[in-house]
Tab-separated table of C-alpha atoms and ligand atoms in Angstrom:
chain	number	residue	atom	x	y	z
A	1	MET	CA	-8.143	14.014	17.931
A	2	GLY	CA	-8.935	14.560	14.298
A	3	LYS	CA	-11.285	13.095	11.774
A	4	PHE	CA	-9.077	10.313	10.489
A	5	GLU	CA	-8.712	7.313	12.763
A	6	LEU	CA	-6.381	4.342	12.817
A	7	SER	CA	-8.366	1.130	12.323
A	8	PRO	CA	-7.242	-1.993	14.154
A	9	LEU	CA	-5.418	-4.661	12.141
A	10	PRO	CA	-7.930	-7.105	10.604
A	11	TYR	CA	-5.943	-10.031	12.117
A	12	ASP	CA	-3.566	-10.694	14.993
A	13	TYR	CA	-0.101	-9.102	14.991
A	14	LYS	CA	1.478	-12.545	14.788
A	15	ALA	CA	-0.943	-13.913	12.175
A	16	LEU	CA	1.382	-13.384	9.211
A	17	GLU	CA	4.324	-15.229	10.755
A	18	PRO	CA	6.742	-16.563	9.684
A	19	HIS	CA	6.551	-14.283	6.634
A	20	ILE	CA	6.083	-11.015	8.527
A	21	ASP	CA	6.893	-11.123	12.250
A	22	ALA	CA	4.724	-9.914	15.132
A	23	GLN	CA	7.168	-7.283	16.396
A	24	THR	CA	7.414	-5.676	12.958
A	25	MET	CA	3.629	-5.726	12.556
A	26	THR	CA	3.109	-4.197	16.009
A	27	ILE	CA	5.541	-1.323	15.499
A	28	HIS	CA	4.491	-0.819	11.881
A	29	HIS	CA	0.797	-0.530	12.707
A	30	ASP	CA	0.767	0.947	16.223
A	31	LYS	CA	3.608	3.440	15.723
A	32	HIS	CA	4.222	4.153	12.043
A	33	HIS	CA	0.643	3.999	10.753
A	34	LEU	CA	-0.518	5.935	13.805
A	35	ALA	CA	2.067	8.643	13.061
A	36	TYR	CA	0.771	9.057	9.486
A	37	THR	CA	-2.795	9.220	10.821
A	38	ASN	CA	-1.895	11.892	13.365
A	39	GLY	CA	0.201	13.736	10.784
A	40	LEU	CA	-2.732	13.888	8.379
A	41	ASN	CA	-5.056	15.230	11.065
A	42	THR	CA	-2.524	17.855	12.076
A	43	ALA	CA	-1.928	18.907	8.463
A	44	LEU	CA	-5.681	19.354	7.898
A	45	GLU	CA	-6.264	21.494	11.005
A	46	SER	CA	-6.048	24.610	8.836
A	47	ALA	CA	-8.290	23.153	6.088
A	48	PRO	CA	-11.627	22.190	7.710
A	49	ASP	CA	-13.327	21.770	4.315
A	50	LEU	CA	-10.948	18.902	3.507
A	51	GLN	CA	-11.557	17.136	6.828
A	52	SER	CA	-14.974	15.968	5.657
A	53	LYS	CA	-13.651	14.380	2.452
A	54	PRO	CA	-12.521	10.766	2.115
A	55	VAL	CA	-8.725	10.523	1.983
A	56	GLU	CA	-8.992	8.917	-1.473
A	57	GLU	CA	-10.659	12.088	-2.806
A	58	ILE	CA	-8.096	14.353	-1.173
A	59	LEU	CA	-5.222	12.409	-2.740
A	60	LYS	CA	-6.855	12.216	-6.184
A	61	ASN	CA	-7.169	15.991	-6.125
A	62	ILE	CA	-3.891	16.754	-4.377
A	63	LYS	CA	-3.429	19.917	-6.465
A	64	ALA	CA	-6.571	21.338	-4.843
A	65	VAL	CA	-4.925	21.111	-1.402
A	66	PRO	CA	-3.565	24.501	-0.253
A	67	GLU	CA	0.091	24.762	-1.183
A	68	ASN	CA	1.316	25.393	2.360
A	69	ILE	CA	0.026	21.979	3.545
A	70	ARG	CA	0.180	20.038	0.249
A	71	GLY	CA	3.510	18.344	0.974
A	72	ALA	CA	2.375	17.228	4.427
A	73	VAL	CA	-0.972	15.956	3.121
A	74	ASN	CA	0.769	14.106	0.285
A	75	PHE	CA	3.096	12.402	2.769
A	76	HIS	CA	0.825	11.716	5.758
A	77	GLY	CA	-2.372	11.275	3.749
A	78	GLY	CA	-0.550	8.913	1.416
A	79	GLY	CA	0.894	7.066	4.398
A	80	PHE	CA	-2.543	6.802	6.043
A	81	ASP	CA	-4.220	5.448	2.885
A	82	ASN	CA	-1.318	3.260	1.706
A	83	HIS	CA	-1.154	1.406	5.026
A	84	ASN	CA	-4.931	0.884	5.116
A	85	ILE	CA	-4.552	-0.834	1.754
A	86	PHE	CA	-1.435	-2.733	2.855
A	87	TRP	CA	-3.136	-4.415	5.855
A	88	ALA	CA	-6.241	-5.273	3.828
A	89	ASN	CA	-4.090	-6.682	1.014
A	90	LEU	CA	-2.725	-9.308	3.418
A	91	ASN	CA	-4.259	-12.374	5.017
A	92	PRO	CA	-2.788	-15.260	7.035
A	93	LYS	CA	-4.555	-17.670	4.664
A	94	GLY	CA	-3.412	-15.721	1.609
A	95	GLY	CA	-0.968	-16.456	-1.163
A	96	GLY	CA	-1.437	-18.358	-4.383
A	97	GLU	CA	-2.712	-16.590	-7.468
A	98	PRO	CA	-5.667	-14.366	-8.323
A	99	SER	CA	-8.687	-15.725	-10.147
A	100	GLY	CA	-11.542	-14.272	-12.204
A	101	PRO	CA	-11.396	-10.882	-13.947
A	102	LEU	CA	-8.300	-9.805	-11.983
A	103	ALA	CA	-6.414	-12.880	-13.211
A	104	ASP	CA	-7.484	-12.052	-16.774
A	105	ALA	CA	-6.252	-8.457	-16.387
A	106	VAL	CA	-2.891	-9.638	-15.041
A	107	LYS	CA	-2.542	-12.112	-17.902
A	108	LYS	CA	-3.448	-9.469	-20.454
A	109	ALA	CA	-0.987	-6.934	-19.068
A	110	PHE	CA	1.970	-9.150	-18.204
A	111	GLY	CA	1.605	-12.411	-20.153
A	112	ASP	CA	1.075	-14.689	-17.156
A	113	PHE	CA	1.149	-14.613	-13.348
A	114	ALA	CA	4.774	-15.774	-13.129
A	115	LYS	CA	5.924	-12.926	-15.361
A	116	PHE	CA	3.879	-10.431	-13.341
A	117	LYS	CA	5.362	-11.753	-10.088
A	118	GLU	CA	8.890	-11.511	-11.440
A	119	GLN	CA	8.437	-7.997	-12.815
A	120	PHE	CA	6.666	-6.711	-9.691
A	121	SER	CA	9.305	-8.172	-7.371
A	122	LYS	CA	12.155	-6.781	-9.436
A	123	SER	CA	10.717	-3.266	-9.454
A	124	ALA	CA	9.924	-3.300	-5.699
A	125	VAL	CA	13.343	-4.659	-4.741
A	126	GLY	CA	14.950	-2.020	-6.978
A	127	ILE	CA	13.308	1.023	-5.376
A	128	GLN	CA	16.049	3.372	-4.215
A	129	GLY	CA	15.481	4.357	-0.599
A	130	SER	CA	11.942	4.297	0.803
A	131	GLY	CA	8.841	3.724	-1.264
A	132	TRP	CA	6.155	1.351	-2.444
A	133	GLY	CA	5.665	-1.135	-5.235
A	134	TRP	CA	2.150	-1.136	-6.666
A	135	LEU	CA	-0.174	-3.015	-8.938
A	136	VAL	CA	-2.544	-0.302	-10.101
A	137	TYR	CA	-5.442	0.092	-12.495
A	138	ASN	CA	-4.897	2.862	-15.013
A	139	PRO	CA	-8.369	4.177	-15.952
A	140	SER	CA	-7.139	6.089	-19.035
A	141	ALA	CA	-5.241	3.136	-20.498
A	142	LYS	CA	-7.896	0.734	-19.120
A	143	LYS	CA	-5.318	-1.746	-17.930
A	144	ALA	CA	-3.382	-3.042	-14.952
A	145	GLU	CA	0.130	-1.665	-14.514
A	146	ILE	CA	3.103	-2.000	-12.203
A	147	LYS	CA	4.175	1.258	-10.654
A	148	THR	CA	6.668	2.356	-8.014
A	149	MET	CA	6.115	5.434	-5.890
A	150	PRO	CA	8.629	7.270	-3.679
A	151	ASN	CA	8.190	7.740	0.067
A	152	GLN	CA	4.419	7.777	0.844
A	153	THR	CA	3.182	9.395	-2.375
A	154	SER	CA	-0.055	7.672	-3.390
A	155	PRO	CA	-0.639	6.314	-6.915
A	156	ARG	CA	-3.968	8.180	-6.648
A	157	THR	CA	-2.058	11.454	-7.103
A	158	ASP	CA	-1.167	10.187	-10.609
A	159	GLY	CA	-4.790	9.297	-11.421
A	160	LEU	CA	-4.171	5.592	-10.802
A	161	VAL	CA	-6.218	3.228	-8.646
A	162	PRO	CA	-4.132	1.226	-6.143
A	163	LEU	CA	-4.957	-2.490	-6.117
A	164	LEU	CA	-2.007	-4.163	-4.391
A	165	GLY	CA	0.724	-2.334	-2.492
A	166	LEU	CA	4.044	-3.486	-1.124
A	167	ASP	CA	5.712	-1.299	1.490
A	168	VAL	CA	9.490	-1.498	1.052
A	169	TRP	CA	10.405	1.070	3.690
A	170	GLU	CA	12.978	-0.510	6.008
A	171	HIS	CA	10.467	-0.234	8.896
A	172	ALA	CA	8.379	-2.850	7.065
A	173	TYR	CA	11.027	-5.578	7.169
A	174	TYR	CA	14.322	-4.644	8.809
A	175	LEU	CA	13.842	-6.353	12.201
A	176	LYS	CA	13.480	-9.762	10.539
A	177	TYR	CA	15.181	-9.385	7.171
A	178	GLN	CA	17.788	-6.636	7.804
A	179	ASN	CA	19.296	-5.769	4.392
A	180	ARG	CA	17.629	-8.700	2.623
A	181	ARG	CA	14.767	-6.808	1.009
A	182	ALA	CA	14.441	-9.439	-1.728
A	183	ASP	CA	13.743	-12.130	0.913
A	184	TYR	CA	11.002	-9.968	2.445
A	185	VAL	CA	9.471	-9.380	-0.987
A	186	GLY	CA	9.638	-13.110	-1.716
A	187	ALA	CA	7.909	-13.968	1.590
A	188	TRP	CA	5.215	-11.324	1.126
A	189	TRP	CA	3.717	-13.229	-1.830
A	190	ASN	CA	2.706	-15.996	0.620
A	191	VAL	CA	0.271	-13.764	2.498
A	192	ILE	CA	-1.425	-11.760	-0.262
A	193	ASN	CA	-5.192	-11.520	0.117
A	194	TRP	CA	-6.161	-11.871	-3.552
A	195	ALA	CA	-9.868	-11.561	-2.728
A	196	ASP	CA	-9.229	-8.020	-1.482
A	197	VAL	CA	-7.151	-7.165	-4.559
A	198	ALA	CA	-9.913	-8.568	-6.789
A	199	ASP	CA	-12.516	-6.389	-5.018
A	200	ARG	CA	-10.406	-3.298	-5.614
A	201	TYR	CA	-10.034	-4.250	-9.277
A	202	LYS	CA	-13.781	-4.758	-9.633
A	203	ASN	CA	-14.494	-1.336	-8.112
A	204	ALA	CA	-11.805	0.331	-10.216
A	205	VAL	CA	-13.126	-1.063	-13.484
A	206	GLY	CA	-16.676	-0.082	-12.421
B	1	MN	MN1	5.086	1.397	6.333
């Protein structure tokens, strides 16, 4: 038992149906997310000073992690954090479009919501192999950006703040959608918790 713990899903396993099915949610959370959590704790056994830091800080400063465990922390720490964001980004009553300052940032960066949706979907569907599609805040450029990351590597390791993440690993959709990743991506828009994304944007902008 290590420092990092798997939080329960903030809604029922079947709550996102028909867009994301209960069996996928159960395996994804109880098996895959648990494995990243355990993997992070195992990786940090030899680095007790890091165990007391929030995972966000560890990932932001990934180069400060001892080289012999850096790859494992990047993968399992990224997986632990990414999935925490993924569950919070979703809500059975979600969907629609953002409002407020987040909507303004999306409009400024991409023209309008429809263009953002199209560009985000295209980049996520196009990821080769396993990875994540992200809407991030770039603090140096002071704007929202679309970013793809391979495997479980966190956008935080590039100095970016994750706002909205889409897991396109096959474990996230294969039971229901098989090879139809584009259908999964299309359905995912119906359950986005824009209030959570807006909170992350607000905190990122400061
Ligand atoms: Mn996943």
